[in-house]
Amino acid sequence: MPSHEAVRSESELLAAVLALAPRFLTYALSFLTLTIFWFGQQAQHSLIAKSDRRLATLNLSFLAFIALLPFSTDLLADFLEFRIAVLVYWLNLLMLGATLFASWWYADRNGMLAQDVDAETKRVVYQRIVKAQILWAIGTALCLITPLASIAFILLVQLIYAAALRGSLLRKIIG
């Protein structure tokens, strides 16, 4: 928030709010991230019929990386022009994807999926996670050119995934 002491006029307040644009951008980026992972995890959970302590631990690990997202988002907002900030944010995304993948793999390999989950649905879930991680990795690699291009690409990927949440692919997974 702009400091009350530093703002003495409407124009100063407007300038202070406009200076917060990177924060709004990274907030939107992270909100989309949470939306994508929330729906992905919900889709997976609707297909998992059983659980055990290991699967619960994997889900708690996923939650730990969700809880880390405000830190990586804040770092990105403060250092939007730095590659390391983009890399930290992407590492957070990578760990979210890795734990989501690991929980699905564990449930699949240990007979915890619902009986009506067919091979095609399993494949689609695996592919959804892997494709997102590959696209985010490409976006992150763009930070070698410029961090802003990297962020723009990651945001574009997230917008596409968010739009796909309404598409038939996830409806097939969710049922």
Coordinates of N, CA, C and O in Angstrom, one line a residue:
M1 N 0.8 -1.2 0.0 CA 0.0 0.0 0.0 C 0.9 1.2 0.0 O 1.9 1.3 0.6
P2 N 0.4 2.3 -0.7 CA 1.2 3.5 -0.6 C 1.1 4.1 0.8 O 0.1 4.0 1.5
S3 N 2.2 4.7 1.2 CA 2.3 5.3 2.5 C 1.4 6.6 2.6 O 1.5 7.4 1.7
H4 N 0.6 6.6 3.6 CA -0.3 7.8 3.7 C 0.5 9.1 3.9 O 0.1 10.1 3.3
E5 N 1.7 9.0 4.5 CA 2.5 10.2 4.7 C 3.1 10.7 3.3 O 3.4 11.9 3.2
A6 N 3.3 9.8 2.4 CA 4.0 10.1 1.1 C 3.0 10.6 0.1 O 3.4 11.2 -0.9
V7 N 1.7 10.5 0.4 CA 0.7 10.9 -0.6 C -0.1 12.1 0.0 O -0.7 12.1 1.0
R8 N 0.0 13.2 -0.8 CA -0.6 14.4 -0.4 C -1.7 15.0 -1.4 O -2.3 16.0 -1.1
S9 N -1.8 14.3 -2.5 CA -2.8 14.7 -3.5 C -3.3 13.5 -4.2 O -2.8 12.4 -4.2
E10 N -4.4 13.8 -5.0 CA -5.0 12.8 -5.8 C -4.0 12.3 -6.9 O -3.9 11.1 -7.1
S11 N -3.3 13.2 -7.5 CA -2.3 12.8 -8.5 C -1.2 11.9 -7.9 O -0.7 11.0 -8.6
E12 N -0.8 12.2 -6.7 CA 0.3 11.4 -6.0 C -0.3 10.0 -5.7 O 0.4 9.0 -5.8
L13 N -1.5 10.0 -5.3 CA -2.1 8.7 -5.0 C -2.3 7.9 -6.3 O -2.0 6.7 -6.3
L14 N -2.7 8.5 -7.4 CA -2.8 7.8 -8.7 C -1.4 7.3 -9.1 O -1.3 6.1 -9.5
A15 N -0.4 8.1 -9.0 CA 0.9 7.7 -9.3 C 1.4 6.5 -8.5 O 2.0 5.6 -9.0
A16 N 1.1 6.5 -7.2 CA 1.5 5.5 -6.3 C 0.7 4.2 -6.6 O 1.3 3.1 -6.6
V17 N -0.6 4.3 -7.0 CA -1.3 3.1 -7.3 C -0.8 2.5 -8.7 O -0.6 1.3 -8.8
L18 N -0.5 3.4 -9.6 CA 0.1 2.9 -10.9 C 1.4 2.3 -10.7 O 1.8 1.3 -11.4
A19 N 2.2 2.7 -9.7 CA 3.5 2.1 -9.4 C 3.3 0.7 -8.9 O 4.3 -0.1 -8.9
L20 N 2.1 0.4 -8.5 CA 1.9 -1.0 -7.9 C 1.5 -2.0 -9.1 O 1.2 -3.1 -8.8
A21 N 1.6 -1.6 -10.3 CA 1.2 -2.4 -11.4 C 1.9 -3.8 -11.4 O 1.3 -4.8 -11.6
P22 N 3.2 -3.8 -11.1 CA 3.9 -5.1 -11.1 C 3.3 -6.1 -10.0 O 3.2 -7.3 -10.2
R23 N 2.8 -5.5 -8.9 CA 2.2 -6.3 -7.9 C 0.9 -6.9 -8.4 O 0.5 -8.0 -8.1
F24 N 0.1 -6.0 -9.1 CA -1.2 -6.5 -9.6 C -0.9 -7.6 -10.7 O -1.6 -8.6 -10.7
L25 N 0.1 -7.4 -11.5 CA 0.4 -8.4 -12.5 C 0.8 -9.8 -11.8 O 0.3 -10.8 -12.2
T26 N 1.7 -9.7 -10.9 CA 2.1 -10.9 -10.2 C 1.0 -11.6 -9.4 O 0.9 -12.8 -9.2
Y27 N 0.1 -10.7 -8.8 CA -1.0 -11.2 -8.1 C -1.9 -12.0 -9.1 O -2.3 -13.2 -8.8
A28 N -2.2 -11.5 -10.3 CA -3.0 -12.1 -11.3 C -2.3 -13.4 -11.7 O -3.0 -14.5 -11.9
L29 N -1.0 -13.4 -11.9 CA -0.2 -14.6 -12.3 C -0.4 -15.7 -11.2 O -0.7 -16.8 -11.6
S30 N -0.3 -15.3 -10.0 CA -0.4 -16.3 -8.9 C -1.8 -16.8 -8.7 O -2.0 -18.0 -8.4
F31 N -2.8 -15.9 -8.9 CA -4.1 -16.3 -8.8 C -4.5 -17.3 -9.8 O -5.1 -18.4 -9.6
L32 N -4.0 -17.1 -11.1 CA -4.2 -18.1 -12.1 C -3.5 -19.4 -11.8 O -4.0 -20.5 -12.0
T33 N -2.3 -19.3 -11.2 CA -1.5 -20.5 -10.8 C -2.4 -21.3 -9.8 O -2.5 -22.5 -10.0
L34 N -2.9 -20.6 -8.8 CA -3.7 -21.3 -7.8 C -4.9 -21.9 -8.4 O -5.3 -23.0 -8.0
T35 N -5.6 -21.2 -9.3 CA -6.8 -21.7 -10.0 C -6.5 -23.0 -10.7 O -7.2 -24.0 -10.6
I36 N -5.4 -23.0 -11.5 CA -5.0 -24.1 -12.3 C -4.7 -25.3 -11.4 O -5.2 -26.4 -11.6
F37 N -3.9 -25.1 -10.4 CA -3.5 -26.2 -9.5 C -4.7 -26.7 -8.7 O -4.8 -27.9 -8.4
W38 N -5.5 -25.8 -8.3 CA -6.7 -26.1 -7.5 C -7.6 -27.1 -8.3 O -8.0 -28.1 -7.8
F39 N -7.9 -26.7 -9.5 CA -8.8 -27.5 -10.4 C -8.1 -28.8 -10.7 O -8.7 -29.9 -10.8
G40 N -6.8 -28.8 -11.0 CA -6.0 -30.0 -11.3 C -6.1 -31.0 -10.1 O -6.3 -32.2 -10.3
Q41 N -5.9 -30.4 -8.9 CA -5.9 -31.3 -7.7 C -7.3 -31.8 -7.5 O -7.5 -33.0 -7.1
Q42 N -8.3 -31.0 -7.7 CA -9.7 -31.4 -7.5 C -10.1 -32.5 -8.5 O -10.7 -33.5 -8.1
A43 N -9.6 -32.3 -9.7 CA -9.9 -33.3 -10.7 C -9.2 -34.7 -10.3 O -9.8 -35.7 -10.4
Q44 N -8.0 -34.6 -9.9 CA -7.3 -35.8 -9.4 C -8.0 -36.5 -8.3 O -8.2 -37.7 -8.2
H45 N -8.4 -35.7 -7.3 CA -9.0 -36.2 -6.1 C -10.3 -36.9 -6.4 O -10.7 -37.8 -5.8
S46 N -11.0 -36.4 -7.4 CA -12.3 -37.0 -7.8 C -12.1 -38.4 -8.4 O -13.0 -39.2 -8.5
L47 N -10.9 -38.7 -8.9 CA -10.5 -40.0 -9.5 C -9.8 -40.9 -8.5 O -9.6 -42.1 -8.9
I48 N -9.5 -40.4 -7.3 CA -8.8 -41.3 -6.4 C -9.8 -41.7 -5.3 O -10.5 -41.0 -4.7
A49 N -9.9 -43.1 -5.2 CA -10.9 -43.7 -4.3 C -10.4 -44.0 -2.9 O -11.1 -44.1 -1.9
K50 N -9.0 -44.1 -2.8 CA -8.4 -44.5 -1.5 C -7.3 -43.6 -1.2 O -6.7 -43.0 -2.1
S51 N -6.8 -43.7 0.0 CA -5.7 -42.9 0.4 C -4.9 -43.6 1.5 O -5.5 -44.5 2.2
D52 N -3.7 -43.2 1.8 CA -2.9 -43.7 2.9 C -2.0 -42.5 3.4 O -2.1 -41.4 2.9
R53 N -1.2 -42.8 4.3 CA -0.4 -41.8 4.9 C 0.6 -41.2 3.9 O 0.9 -40.0 3.9
R54 N 1.2 -42.0 3.0 CA 2.1 -41.5 2.0 C 1.4 -40.6 1.0 O 2.0 -39.5 0.7
L55 N 0.2 -40.9 0.6 CA -0.5 -40.0 -0.3 C -0.9 -38.7 0.4 O -0.8 -37.6 -0.2
A56 N -1.3 -38.9 1.7 CA -1.6 -37.7 2.5 C -0.3 -36.8 2.6 O -0.4 -35.6 2.5
T57 N 0.8 -37.4 2.8 CA 2.1 -36.7 2.9 C 2.4 -35.9 1.6 O 2.9 -34.8 1.6
L58 N 2.2 -36.6 0.5 CA 2.4 -36.0 -0.8 C 1.4 -34.8 -1.0 O 1.8 -33.7 -1.5
N59 N 0.2 -34.9 -0.6 CA -0.7 -33.8 -0.6 C -0.3 -32.7 0.3 O -0.5 -31.5 0.0
L60 N 0.2 -33.0 1.5 CA 0.7 -31.9 2.4 C 1.9 -31.3 1.8 O 2.1 -30.0 1.9
S61 N 2.8 -32.0 1.1 CA 3.9 -31.4 0.4 C 3.4 -30.4 -0.7 O 3.9 -29.3 -0.8
F62 N 2.4 -30.8 -1.4 CA 1.7 -29.9 -2.4 C 1.3 -28.6 -1.7 O 1.5 -27.5 -2.2
L63 N 0.6 -28.8 -0.6 CA 0.1 -27.7 0.2 C 1.3 -26.8 0.7 O 1.1 -25.5 0.7
A64 N 2.4 -27.4 1.0 CA 3.6 -26.6 1.5 C 4.0 -25.7 0.3 O 4.4 -24.5 0.5
F65 N 4.0 -26.2 -0.9 CA 4.4 -25.4 -2.0 C 3.4 -24.3 -2.4 O 3.7 -23.3 -2.9
I66 N 2.1 -24.6 -2.1 CA 1.1 -23.6 -2.3 C 1.3 -22.5 -1.3 O 1.2 -21.3 -1.7
A67 N 1.7 -22.8 -0.1 CA 1.9 -21.8 0.9 C 3.2 -21.0 0.6 O 3.3 -19.9 1.1
L68 N 4.1 -21.5 -0.2 CA 5.3 -20.8 -0.5 C 5.0 -19.8 -1.7 O 5.8 -18.9 -1.9
L69 N 3.9 -20.0 -2.4 CA 3.6 -19.1 -3.5 C 3.5 -17.6 -3.2 O 4.0 -16.8 -4.0
P70 N 3.0 -17.2 -2.1 CA 3.1 -15.7 -1.8 C 4.5 -15.2 -1.7 O 4.7 -14.1 -2.1
F71 N 5.4 -16.0 -1.2 CA 6.8 -15.6 -1.1 C 7.4 -15.4 -2.5 O 7.9 -14.4 -2.9
S72 N 7.2 -16.4 -3.4 CA 7.8 -16.4 -4.7 C 7.1 -15.3 -5.6 O 7.7 -14.6 -6.4
T73 N 5.8 -15.1 -5.3 CA 5.1 -14.0 -6.0 C 5.6 -12.6 -5.6 O 5.8 -11.7 -6.4
D74 N 5.8 -12.4 -4.3 CA 6.3 -11.2 -3.7 C 7.7 -10.9 -4.3 O 8.0 -9.7 -4.6
L75 N 8.5 -11.9 -4.3 CA 9.9 -11.7 -4.8 C 9.8 -11.3 -6.3 O 10.5 -10.4 -6.7
L76 N 9.0 -12.0 -7.0 CA 8.8 -11.6 -8.4 C 8.3 -10.2 -8.6 O 8.8 -9.4 -9.4
A77 N 7.4 -9.8 -7.8 CA 6.8 -8.4 -7.9 C 7.9 -7.4 -7.5 O 8.0 -6.3 -8.2
D78 N 8.7 -7.7 -6.5 CA 9.8 -6.7 -6.1 C 10.9 -6.7 -7.1 O 11.6 -5.6 -7.2
F79 N 11.2 -7.8 -7.8 CA 12.4 -7.9 -8.7 C 12.0 -8.4 -10.0 O 12.6 -9.3 -10.6
L80 N 11.0 -7.8 -10.6 CA 10.4 -8.2 -11.9 C 11.4 -8.3 -13.0 O 11.3 -9.1 -13.9
E81 N 12.4 -7.5 -12.9 CA 13.4 -7.4 -14.0 C 14.6 -8.4 -13.8 O 15.5 -8.4 -14.7
F82 N 14.6 -9.1 -12.7 CA 15.7 -10.0 -12.4 C 15.4 -11.5 -12.8 O 14.3 -12.0 -12.4
R83 N 16.3 -12.1 -13.4 CA 16.2 -13.5 -13.8 C 16.0 -14.5 -12.6 O 15.2 -15.4 -12.6
I84 N 16.7 -14.2 -11.5 CA 16.6 -15.1 -10.3 C 15.2 -15.1 -9.8 O 14.7 -16.1 -9.3
A85 N 14.5 -13.9 -9.8 CA 13.2 -13.8 -9.3 C 12.2 -14.7 -10.1 O 11.4 -15.4 -9.6
V86 N 12.4 -14.7 -11.4 CA 11.6 -15.6 -12.3 C 12.0 -17.0 -12.0 O 11.1 -17.9 -12.0
L87 N 13.2 -17.3 -11.9 CA 13.6 -18.7 -11.6 C 13.0 -19.2 -10.3 O 12.6 -20.4 -10.2
V88 N 13.0 -18.4 -9.2 CA 12.4 -18.8 -8.0 C 10.9 -19.1 -8.1 O 10.4 -20.1 -7.6
Y89 N 10.3 -18.2 -8.9 CA 8.8 -18.4 -9.1 C 8.6 -19.7 -9.9 O 7.7 -20.5 -9.5
W90 N 9.4 -19.9 -10.9 CA 9.3 -21.1 -11.7 C 9.6 -22.4 -10.8 O 8.9 -23.4 -11.0
L91 N 10.6 -22.3 -10.0 CA 10.9 -23.5 -9.1 C 9.7 -23.8 -8.2 O 9.4 -24.9 -8.0
N92 N 9.0 -22.7 -7.8 CA 7.8 -23.0 -7.0 C 6.7 -23.7 -7.9 O 6.1 -24.7 -7.4
L93 N 6.5 -23.3 -9.1 CA 5.6 -23.9 -10.1 C 6.1 -25.4 -10.3 O 5.2 -26.3 -10.3
L94 N 7.4 -25.6 -10.5 CA 7.9 -26.9 -10.7 C 7.6 -27.8 -9.6 O 7.2 -29.0 -9.8
M95 N 7.8 -27.4 -8.4 CA 7.5 -28.2 -7.2 C 6.1 -28.5 -7.0 O 5.7 -29.6 -6.6
L96 N 5.2 -27.5 -7.4 CA 3.8 -27.8 -7.3 C 3.4 -28.9 -8.3 O 2.7 -29.8 -8.0
G97 N 3.9 -28.8 -9.5 CA 3.7 -29.8 -10.6 C 4.3 -31.1 -10.2 O 3.6 -32.2 -10.4
A98 N 5.5 -31.1 -9.6 CA 6.1 -32.4 -9.2 C 5.3 -33.1 -8.1 O 5.2 -34.3 -8.2
T99 N 4.8 -32.4 -7.1 CA 4.1 -33.0 -6.1 C 2.7 -33.5 -6.6 O 2.2 -34.5 -6.2
L100 N 2.1 -32.7 -7.5 CA 0.8 -33.1 -8.0 C 1.0 -34.4 -8.9 O 0.3 -35.4 -8.8
F101 N 2.1 -34.4 -9.7 CA 2.5 -35.6 -10.5 C 2.7 -36.8 -9.6 O 2.2 -37.9 -9.8
A102 N 3.5 -36.6 -8.5 CA 3.9 -37.7 -7.6 C 2.7 -38.2 -6.9 O 2.6 -39.5 -6.7
S103 N 1.8 -37.4 -6.5 CA 0.6 -37.9 -5.8 C -0.3 -38.8 -6.8 O -0.8 -39.8 -6.4
W104 N -0.4 -38.3 -8.0 CA -1.1 -39.1 -9.0 C -0.4 -40.4 -9.4 O -1.1 -41.4 -9.4
W105 N 0.9 -40.3 -9.5 CA 1.7 -41.5 -9.8 C 1.5 -42.5 -8.7 O 1.3 -43.7 -8.9
Y106 N 1.7 -42.0 -7.5 CA 1.6 -42.9 -6.3 C 0.2 -43.6 -6.2 O 0.1 -44.8 -6.0
A107 N -0.9 -42.8 -6.4 CA -2.2 -43.3 -6.3 C -2.4 -44.3 -7.4 O -3.0 -45.4 -7.2
D108 N -1.9 -44.0 -8.6 CA -2.1 -44.9 -9.8 C -1.3 -46.3 -9.5 O -1.9 -47.3 -9.7
R109 N -0.1 -46.2 -9.1 CA 0.7 -47.4 -8.9 C 0.3 -48.2 -7.7 O 0.7 -49.4 -7.6
N110 N -0.4 -47.6 -6.8 CA -0.8 -48.4 -5.6 C -2.3 -48.7 -5.5 O -2.8 -49.0 -4.5
G111 N -2.9 -48.7 -6.7 CA -4.3 -49.2 -6.8 C -5.3 -48.3 -6.0 O -6.3 -48.8 -5.5
M112 N -5.0 -47.0 -5.9 CA -5.9 -46.1 -5.2 C -6.9 -45.4 -6.1 O -7.8 -44.6 -5.5
L113 N -6.8 -45.6 -7.4 CA -7.7 -44.9 -8.3 C -9.1 -45.6 -8.2 O -9.2 -46.8 -8.0
A114 N -10.1 -44.8 -8.6 CA -11.5 -45.4 -8.7 C -11.5 -46.4 -9.7 O -10.7 -46.3 -10.7
Q115 N -12.3 -47.4 -9.6 CA -12.3 -48.5 -10.5 C -12.7 -48.1 -11.9 O -12.3 -48.8 -12.9
D116 N -13.5 -47.1 -12.1 CA -13.9 -46.7 -13.4 C -13.0 -45.8 -14.2 O -13.2 -45.3 -15.3
V117 N -11.8 -45.5 -13.6 CA -10.8 -44.7 -14.2 C -10.1 -45.5 -15.3 O -9.4 -46.5 -15.0
D118 N -10.2 -45.1 -16.6 CA -9.7 -45.9 -17.7 C -8.2 -45.4 -18.0 O -7.8 -44.4 -17.5
A119 N -7.6 -46.1 -18.8 CA -6.2 -45.8 -19.2 C -6.1 -44.5 -19.9 O -5.1 -43.7 -19.7
E120 N -7.1 -44.1 -20.7 CA -7.1 -42.8 -21.4 C -7.1 -41.7 -20.4 O -6.4 -40.7 -20.5
T121 N -8.0 -41.8 -19.4 CA -8.1 -40.7 -18.3 C -6.7 -40.6 -17.6 O -6.3 -39.5 -17.3
K122 N -6.1 -41.7 -17.2 CA -4.8 -41.7 -16.6 C -3.8 -41.0 -17.4 O -3.1 -40.1 -16.9
R123 N -3.8 -41.3 -18.7 CA -2.8 -40.7 -19.6 C -3.1 -39.2 -19.7 O -2.1 -38.4 -19.7
V124 N -4.3 -38.8 -19.8 CA -4.6 -37.3 -19.9 C -4.2 -36.6 -18.7 O -3.6 -35.5 -18.8
V125 N -4.4 -37.2 -17.5 CA -3.9 -36.5 -16.2 C -2.4 -36.4 -16.2 O -1.9 -35.3 -16.0
Y126 N -1.7 -37.4 -16.6 CA -0.2 -37.3 -16.6 C 0.2 -36.3 -17.6 O 1.1 -35.4 -17.3
Q127 N -0.4 -36.3 -18.8 CA 0.0 -35.3 -19.9 C -0.3 -33.9 -19.5 O 0.5 -33.0 -19.8
R128 N -1.4 -33.7 -18.8 CA -1.8 -32.3 -18.4 C -0.7 -31.7 -17.5 O -0.3 -30.6 -17.7
I129 N -0.2 -32.5 -16.6 CA 0.8 -32.0 -15.6 C 2.1 -31.8 -16.4 O 2.7 -30.7 -16.2
V130 N 2.5 -32.7 -17.1 CA 3.8 -32.7 -17.8 C 3.8 -31.5 -18.8 O 4.8 -30.8 -18.9
K131 N 2.8 -31.4 -19.6 CA 2.7 -30.3 -20.6 C 2.8 -28.9 -20.0 O 3.6 -28.1 -20.4
A132 N 2.1 -28.7 -18.9 CA 2.2 -27.5 -18.2 C 3.6 -27.2 -17.7 O 4.1 -26.1 -17.9
Q133 N 4.2 -28.2 -17.1 CA 5.6 -28.0 -16.6 C 6.6 -27.7 -17.8 O 7.4 -26.8 -17.6
I134 N 6.4 -28.3 -18.9 CA 7.3 -28.0 -20.0 C 7.1 -26.6 -20.5 O 8.0 -25.9 -20.8
L135 N 5.8 -26.2 -20.6 CA 5.5 -24.8 -21.1 C 6.0 -23.8 -20.2 O 6.6 -22.8 -20.6
W136 N 5.9 -24.0 -18.8 CA 6.4 -23.1 -17.9 C 7.9 -23.1 -17.9 O 8.5 -22.0 -17.7
A137 N 8.5 -24.2 -18.2 CA 10.0 -24.2 -18.3 C 10.5 -23.4 -19.5 O 11.5 -22.7 -19.4
I138 N 9.7 -23.6 -20.6 CA 10.1 -22.7 -21.8 C 10.0 -21.3 -21.5 O 10.8 -20.5 -21.8
G139 N 8.9 -20.9 -20.8 CA 8.7 -19.5 -20.4 C 9.8 -19.1 -19.5 O 10.3 -17.9 -19.6
T140 N 10.2 -19.9 -18.6 CA 11.3 -19.5 -17.7 C 12.6 -19.4 -18.5 O 13.4 -18.4 -18.2
A141 N 12.9 -20.2 -19.4 CA 14.1 -20.1 -20.3 C 14.1 -18.8 -21.0 O 15.2 -18.2 -21.3
L142 N 12.9 -18.2 -21.3 CA 12.9 -16.9 -21.9 C 13.5 -15.8 -21.1 O 13.9 -14.8 -21.6
C143 N 13.6 -16.1 -19.8 CA 14.2 -15.0 -18.9 C 15.7 -14.8 -19.3 O 16.3 -13.8 -18.9
L144 N 16.3 -15.8 -20.0 CA 17.7 -15.6 -20.5 C 17.7 -14.4 -21.5 O 18.7 -13.7 -21.7
I145 N 16.6 -14.2 -22.2 CA 16.5 -13.1 -23.1 C 16.1 -11.8 -22.4 O 16.8 -10.8 -22.4
T146 N 14.9 -11.9 -21.7 CA 14.4 -10.8 -20.8 C 13.4 -11.4 -19.9 O 12.5 -12.2 -20.3
P147 N 13.5 -11.1 -18.6 CA 12.5 -11.6 -17.6 C 11.1 -11.2 -18.0 O 10.2 -12.0 -17.7
L148 N 10.9 -10.0 -18.5 CA 9.5 -9.6 -18.9 C 8.9 -10.5 -19.9 O 7.7 -10.8 -19.9
A149 N 9.7 -10.9 -20.9 CA 9.1 -11.9 -21.9 C 8.8 -13.2 -21.3 O 7.8 -13.8 -21.6
S150 N 9.6 -13.6 -20.3 CA 9.4 -14.8 -19.6 C 8.1 -14.8 -18.9 O 7.3 -15.7 -18.9
I151 N 7.9 -13.7 -18.1 CA 6.6 -13.5 -17.4 C 5.4 -13.5 -18.3 O 4.4 -14.1 -18.0
A152 N 5.6 -12.8 -19.4 CA 4.5 -12.7 -20.3 C 4.1 -14.1 -20.9 O 2.9 -14.4 -21.0
F153 N 5.1 -14.9 -21.2 CA 4.8 -16.2 -21.7 C 4.2 -17.1 -20.7 O 3.2 -17.8 -21.0
I154 N 4.7 -17.1 -19.4 CA 4.1 -17.8 -18.3 C 2.6 -17.4 -18.1 O 1.8 -18.3 -18.0
L155 N 2.4 -16.1 -18.2 CA 1.0 -15.6 -18.0 C 0.1 -16.1 -19.2 O -1.0 -16.6 -18.9
L156 N 0.6 -16.1 -20.4 CA -0.1 -16.6 -21.5 C -0.4 -18.1 -21.4 O -1.6 -18.5 -21.6
V157 N 0.5 -18.9 -20.9 CA 0.3 -20.3 -20.7 C -0.8 -20.5 -19.7 O -1.7 -21.3 -19.8
Q158 N -0.7 -19.7 -18.6 CA -1.7 -19.8 -17.5 C -3.1 -19.4 -18.0 O -4.1 -20.0 -17.6
L159 N -3.2 -18.4 -18.8 CA -4.5 -18.0 -19.4 C -5.1 -19.1 -20.3 O -6.3 -19.4 -20.2
I160 N -4.2 -19.7 -21.1 CA -4.7 -20.8 -21.9 C -5.2 -22.0 -21.0 O -6.2 -22.6 -21.3
Y161 N -4.4 -22.3 -20.0 CA -4.9 -23.4 -19.1 C -6.1 -23.0 -18.3 O -7.0 -23.9 -18.1
A162 N -6.2 -21.8 -17.9 CA -7.4 -21.3 -17.2 C -8.7 -21.4 -18.2 O -9.7 -21.8 -17.7
A163 N -8.5 -21.1 -19.4 CA -9.6 -21.2 -20.4 C -9.9 -22.6 -20.6 O -11.1 -23.0 -20.8
A164 N -8.9 -23.5 -20.6 CA -9.2 -24.9 -20.8 C -9.9 -25.6 -19.7 O -10.6 -26.6 -19.9
L165 N -9.9 -24.9 -18.5 CA -10.7 -25.4 -17.4 C -12.2 -25.5 -17.8 O -12.9 -26.4 -17.2
R166 N -12.6 -24.7 -18.7 CA -14.0 -24.7 -19.1 C -14.2 -25.6 -20.3 O -15.3 -25.8 -20.7
G167 N -13.1 -26.1 -20.8 CA -13.2 -27.0 -22.0 C -13.5 -28.4 -21.7 O -13.6 -28.8 -20.6
S168 N -13.6 -29.1 -22.8 CA -14.0 -30.5 -22.7 C -13.0 -31.4 -22.0 O -13.3 -32.5 -21.5
L169 N -11.7 -31.1 -22.1 CA -10.7 -32.0 -21.6 C -10.9 -32.2 -20.1 O -10.9 -33.3 -19.6
L170 N -11.0 -31.1 -19.4 CA -11.1 -31.2 -17.9 C -12.5 -31.7 -17.6 O -12.7 -32.4 -16.6
R171 N -13.5 -31.4 -18.3 CA -14.8 -32.0 -18.1 C -14.8 -33.5 -18.2 O -15.4 -34.2 -17.4
K172 N -14.0 -34.0 -19.1 CA -13.8 -35.5 -19.2 C -13.1 -36.0 -18.0 O -13.5 -37.1 -17.5
I173 N -12.1 -35.3 -17.5 CA -11.4 -35.8 -16.3 C -12.3 -35.7 -15.0 O -12.4 -36.6 -14.2
I174 N -13.0 -34.5 -14.9 CA -13.8 -34.3 -13.7 C -15.1 -35.1 -13.8 O -15.6 -35.6 -12.8
G175 N -15.6 -35.3 -15.0 CA -16.8 -36.2 -15.1 C -18.1 -35.4 -15.2 O -18.7 -34.6 -14.9

